[in-house]
mmCIF file of C-alpha atoms in Angstrom:
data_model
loop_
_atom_site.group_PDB
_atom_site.id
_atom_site.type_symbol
_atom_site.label_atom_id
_atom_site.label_comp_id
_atom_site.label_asym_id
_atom_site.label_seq_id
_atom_site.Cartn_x
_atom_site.Cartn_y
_atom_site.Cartn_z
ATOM 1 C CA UNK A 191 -22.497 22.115 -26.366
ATOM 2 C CA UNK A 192 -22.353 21.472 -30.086
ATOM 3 C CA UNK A 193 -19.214 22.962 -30.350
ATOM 4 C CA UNK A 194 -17.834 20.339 -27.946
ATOM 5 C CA UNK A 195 -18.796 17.722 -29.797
ATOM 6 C CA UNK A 196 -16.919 19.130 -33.172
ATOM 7 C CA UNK A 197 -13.614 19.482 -31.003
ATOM 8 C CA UNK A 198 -13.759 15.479 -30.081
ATOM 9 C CA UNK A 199 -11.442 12.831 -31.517
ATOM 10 C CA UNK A 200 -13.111 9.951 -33.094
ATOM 11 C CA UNK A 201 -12.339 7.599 -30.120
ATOM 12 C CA UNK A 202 -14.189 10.429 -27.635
ATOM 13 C CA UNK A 203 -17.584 10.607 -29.870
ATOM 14 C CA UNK A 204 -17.851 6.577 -29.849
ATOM 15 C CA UNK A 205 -17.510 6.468 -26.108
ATOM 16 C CA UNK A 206 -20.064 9.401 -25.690
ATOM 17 C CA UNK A 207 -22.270 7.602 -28.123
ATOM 18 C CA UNK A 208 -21.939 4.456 -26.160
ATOM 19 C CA UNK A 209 -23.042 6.648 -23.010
ATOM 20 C CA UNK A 210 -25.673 8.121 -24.534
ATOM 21 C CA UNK A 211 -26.722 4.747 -25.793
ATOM 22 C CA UNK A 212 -26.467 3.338 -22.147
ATOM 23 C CA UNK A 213 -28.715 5.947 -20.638
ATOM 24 C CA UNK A 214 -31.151 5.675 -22.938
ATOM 25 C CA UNK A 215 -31.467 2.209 -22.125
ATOM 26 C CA UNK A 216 -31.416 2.823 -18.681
ATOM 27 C CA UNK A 217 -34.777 4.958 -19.208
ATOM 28 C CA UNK A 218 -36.109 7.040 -16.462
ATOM 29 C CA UNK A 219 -33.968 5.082 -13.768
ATOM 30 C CA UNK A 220 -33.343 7.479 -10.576
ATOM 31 C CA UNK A 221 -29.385 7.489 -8.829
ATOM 32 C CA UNK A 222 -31.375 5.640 -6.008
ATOM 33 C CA UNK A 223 -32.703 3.308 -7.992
ATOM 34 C CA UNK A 224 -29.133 2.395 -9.185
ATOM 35 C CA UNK A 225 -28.059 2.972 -5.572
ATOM 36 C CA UNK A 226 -30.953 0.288 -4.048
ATOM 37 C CA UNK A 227 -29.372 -2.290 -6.979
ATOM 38 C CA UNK A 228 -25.882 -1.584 -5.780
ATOM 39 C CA UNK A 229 -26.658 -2.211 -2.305
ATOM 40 C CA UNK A 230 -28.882 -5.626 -3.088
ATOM 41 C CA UNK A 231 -25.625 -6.728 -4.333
ATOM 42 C CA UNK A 232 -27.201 -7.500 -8.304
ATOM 43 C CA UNK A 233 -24.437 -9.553 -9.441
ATOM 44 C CA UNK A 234 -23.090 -8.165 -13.055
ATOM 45 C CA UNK A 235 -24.646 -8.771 -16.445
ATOM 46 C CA UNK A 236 -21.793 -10.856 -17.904
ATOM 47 C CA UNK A 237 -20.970 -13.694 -16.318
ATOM 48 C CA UNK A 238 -17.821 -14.110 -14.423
ATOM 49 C CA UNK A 239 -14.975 -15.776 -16.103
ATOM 50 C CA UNK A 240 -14.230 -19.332 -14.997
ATOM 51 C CA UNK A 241 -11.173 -19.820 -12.579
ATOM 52 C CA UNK A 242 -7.946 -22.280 -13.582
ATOM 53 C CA UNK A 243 -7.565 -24.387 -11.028
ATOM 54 C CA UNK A 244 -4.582 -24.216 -9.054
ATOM 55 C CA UNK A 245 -1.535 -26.687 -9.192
ATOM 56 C CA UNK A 246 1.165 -27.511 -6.720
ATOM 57 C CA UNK A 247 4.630 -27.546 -7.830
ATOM 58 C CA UNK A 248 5.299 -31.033 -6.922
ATOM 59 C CA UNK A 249 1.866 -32.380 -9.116
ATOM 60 C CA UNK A 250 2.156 -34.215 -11.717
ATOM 61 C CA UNK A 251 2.370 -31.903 -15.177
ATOM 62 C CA UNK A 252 -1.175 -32.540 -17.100
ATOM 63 C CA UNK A 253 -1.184 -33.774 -20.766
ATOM 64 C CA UNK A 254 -0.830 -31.243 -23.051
ATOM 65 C CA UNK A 255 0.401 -30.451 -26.589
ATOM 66 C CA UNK A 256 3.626 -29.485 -25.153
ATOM 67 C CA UNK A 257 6.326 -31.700 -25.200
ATOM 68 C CA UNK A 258 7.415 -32.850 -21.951
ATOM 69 C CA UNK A 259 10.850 -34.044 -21.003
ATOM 70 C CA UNK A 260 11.911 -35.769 -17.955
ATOM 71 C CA UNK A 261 12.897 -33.116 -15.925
ATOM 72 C CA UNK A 262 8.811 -31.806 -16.793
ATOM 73 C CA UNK A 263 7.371 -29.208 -19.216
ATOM 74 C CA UNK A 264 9.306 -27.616 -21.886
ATOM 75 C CA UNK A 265 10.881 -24.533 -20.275
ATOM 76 C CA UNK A 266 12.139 -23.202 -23.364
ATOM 77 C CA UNK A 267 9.417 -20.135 -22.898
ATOM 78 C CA UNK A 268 10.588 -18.649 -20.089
ATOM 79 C CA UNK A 269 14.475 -18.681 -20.879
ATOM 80 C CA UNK A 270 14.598 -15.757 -22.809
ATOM 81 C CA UNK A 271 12.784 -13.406 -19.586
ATOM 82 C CA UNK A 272 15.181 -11.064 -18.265
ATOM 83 C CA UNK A 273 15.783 -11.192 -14.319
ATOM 84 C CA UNK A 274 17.889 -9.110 -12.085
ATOM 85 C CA UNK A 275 20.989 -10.477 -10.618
ATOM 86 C CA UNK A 276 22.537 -8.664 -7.734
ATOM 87 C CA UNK A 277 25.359 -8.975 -5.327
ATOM 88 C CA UNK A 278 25.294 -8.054 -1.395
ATOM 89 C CA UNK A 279 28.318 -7.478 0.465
ATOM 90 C CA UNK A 280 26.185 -6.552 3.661
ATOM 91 C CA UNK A 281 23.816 -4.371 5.117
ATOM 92 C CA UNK A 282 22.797 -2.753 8.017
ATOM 93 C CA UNK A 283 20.271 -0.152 9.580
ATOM 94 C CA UNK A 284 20.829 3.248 10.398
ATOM 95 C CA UNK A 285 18.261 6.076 11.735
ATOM 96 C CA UNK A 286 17.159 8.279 9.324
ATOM 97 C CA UNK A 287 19.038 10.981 11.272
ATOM 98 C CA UNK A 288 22.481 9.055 10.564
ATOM 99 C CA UNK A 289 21.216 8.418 6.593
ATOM 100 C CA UNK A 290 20.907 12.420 6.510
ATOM 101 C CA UNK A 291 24.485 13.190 7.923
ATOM 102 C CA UNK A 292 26.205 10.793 5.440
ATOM 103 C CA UNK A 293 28.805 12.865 3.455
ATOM 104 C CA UNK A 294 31.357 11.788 0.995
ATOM 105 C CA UNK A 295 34.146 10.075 2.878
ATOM 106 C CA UNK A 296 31.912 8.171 5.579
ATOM 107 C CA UNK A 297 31.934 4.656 6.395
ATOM 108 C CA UNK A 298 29.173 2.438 7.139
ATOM 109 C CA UNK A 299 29.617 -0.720 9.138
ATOM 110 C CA UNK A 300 28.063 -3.566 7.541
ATOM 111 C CA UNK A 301 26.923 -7.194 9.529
ATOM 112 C CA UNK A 302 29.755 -8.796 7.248
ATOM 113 C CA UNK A 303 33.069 -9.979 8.156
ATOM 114 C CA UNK A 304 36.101 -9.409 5.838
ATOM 115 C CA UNK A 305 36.301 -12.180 3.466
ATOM 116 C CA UNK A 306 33.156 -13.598 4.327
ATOM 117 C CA UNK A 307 31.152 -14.726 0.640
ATOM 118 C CA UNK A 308 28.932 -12.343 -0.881
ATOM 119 C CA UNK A 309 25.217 -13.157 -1.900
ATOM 120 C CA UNK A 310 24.363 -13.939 -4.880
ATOM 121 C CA UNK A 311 20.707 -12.496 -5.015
ATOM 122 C CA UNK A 312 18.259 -13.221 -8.319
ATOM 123 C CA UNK A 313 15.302 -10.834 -8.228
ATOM 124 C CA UNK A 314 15.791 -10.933 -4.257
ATOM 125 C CA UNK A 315 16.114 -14.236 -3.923
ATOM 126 C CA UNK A 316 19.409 -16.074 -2.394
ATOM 127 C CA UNK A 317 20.414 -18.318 -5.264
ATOM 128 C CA UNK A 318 24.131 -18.645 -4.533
ATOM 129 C CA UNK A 319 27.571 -17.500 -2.466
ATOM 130 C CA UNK A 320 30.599 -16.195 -3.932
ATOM 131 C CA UNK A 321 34.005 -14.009 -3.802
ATOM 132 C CA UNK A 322 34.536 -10.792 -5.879
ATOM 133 C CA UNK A 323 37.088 -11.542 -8.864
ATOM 134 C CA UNK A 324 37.943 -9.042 -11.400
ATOM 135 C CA UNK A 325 38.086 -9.733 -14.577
ATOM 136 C CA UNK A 326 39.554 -7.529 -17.448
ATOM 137 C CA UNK A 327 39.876 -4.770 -15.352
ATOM 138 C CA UNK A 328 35.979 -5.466 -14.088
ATOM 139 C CA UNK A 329 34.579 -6.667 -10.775
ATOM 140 C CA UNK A 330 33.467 -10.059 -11.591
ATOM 141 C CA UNK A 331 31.982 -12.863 -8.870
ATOM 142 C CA UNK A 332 33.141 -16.460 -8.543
ATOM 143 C CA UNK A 333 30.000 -18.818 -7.446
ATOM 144 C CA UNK A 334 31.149 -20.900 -4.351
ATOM 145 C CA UNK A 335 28.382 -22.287 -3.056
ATOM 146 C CA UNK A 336 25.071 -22.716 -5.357
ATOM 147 C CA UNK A 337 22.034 -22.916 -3.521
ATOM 148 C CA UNK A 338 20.353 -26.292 -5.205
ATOM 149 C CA UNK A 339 16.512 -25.524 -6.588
ATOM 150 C CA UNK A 340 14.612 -27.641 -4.235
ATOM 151 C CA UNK A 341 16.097 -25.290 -1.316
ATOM 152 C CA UNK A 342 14.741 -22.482 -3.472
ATOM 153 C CA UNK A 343 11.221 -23.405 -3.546
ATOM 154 C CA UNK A 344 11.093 -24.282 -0.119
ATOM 155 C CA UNK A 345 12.201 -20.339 0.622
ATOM 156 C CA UNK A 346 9.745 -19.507 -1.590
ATOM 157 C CA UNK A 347 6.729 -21.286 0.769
#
């Protein structure tokens, strides 16, 4: 046992001292007298940390030290937060069975029409329409139809 405690990284002996010193406090308690305390339901020894209350979108923004423009708070924070943008030309479902038997050269029917506007989807969520464009020898998308953010937040809900 003492050679166990030679072998341990700084980090492991000041979490087995701060077991040993937690025991020791605990005394001669029993597992059932822990158990009988667990089952009373003995709330924890620190207290809990006070909720934020919630706010709707449409409140009011609170006073704070942020300055606050008329369109509300400063959103500079968030700008810089990288989401991901994807395209859907269609989709469909197919049995597992069908997945399986794919091969290179199969077609898959999608619930699209030709021509019909892709979606323009922003961490899964329909933010616009558009038509593929390529650009410099890249496939590029042209917005049509921008979903305006009031219709956004109402998806959300």
């Amino acid at each position: 046992m003492a050679d166990e405690h030679e072998n341990n990284s700084p980090e492991e002996q000041a979490l087995a001292d701060e077991w040993a010193a937690a025991l020791a406090e605990a005394g001669d308690a029993s597992q059932d007298d822990i158990d009988a305390l667990l089952s009373q339901g003995v709330p924890p020894a620190a207290p809990a940390a006070p909720k934020a209350p919630l706010e709707e979108f449409g409140s009011a923004p609170k006073a704070s030290a942020a300055p606050v423009g008329l369109d509300g708070p400063n959103l500079d924070v968030i700008l810089d937060i990288p989401v991901s943008i994807s395209m859907e030309v269609g989709s469909t479902e197919i049995s597992i069975r069908n997945l399986l038997q794919l091969n290179q050269g199969s077609v898959v029917e999608l619930d699209r029409l030709a021509g019909e506007p892709l979606d323009v989807l922003v961490n899964g969520t329909l933010i616009a329409h558009g038509e593929v464009v390529v650009v410099n020898e890249k496939f590029g998308i042209r917005l049509t139809d921008v979903i305006s953010p009031s219709e956004r937040i109402k998806k959300l809900r």
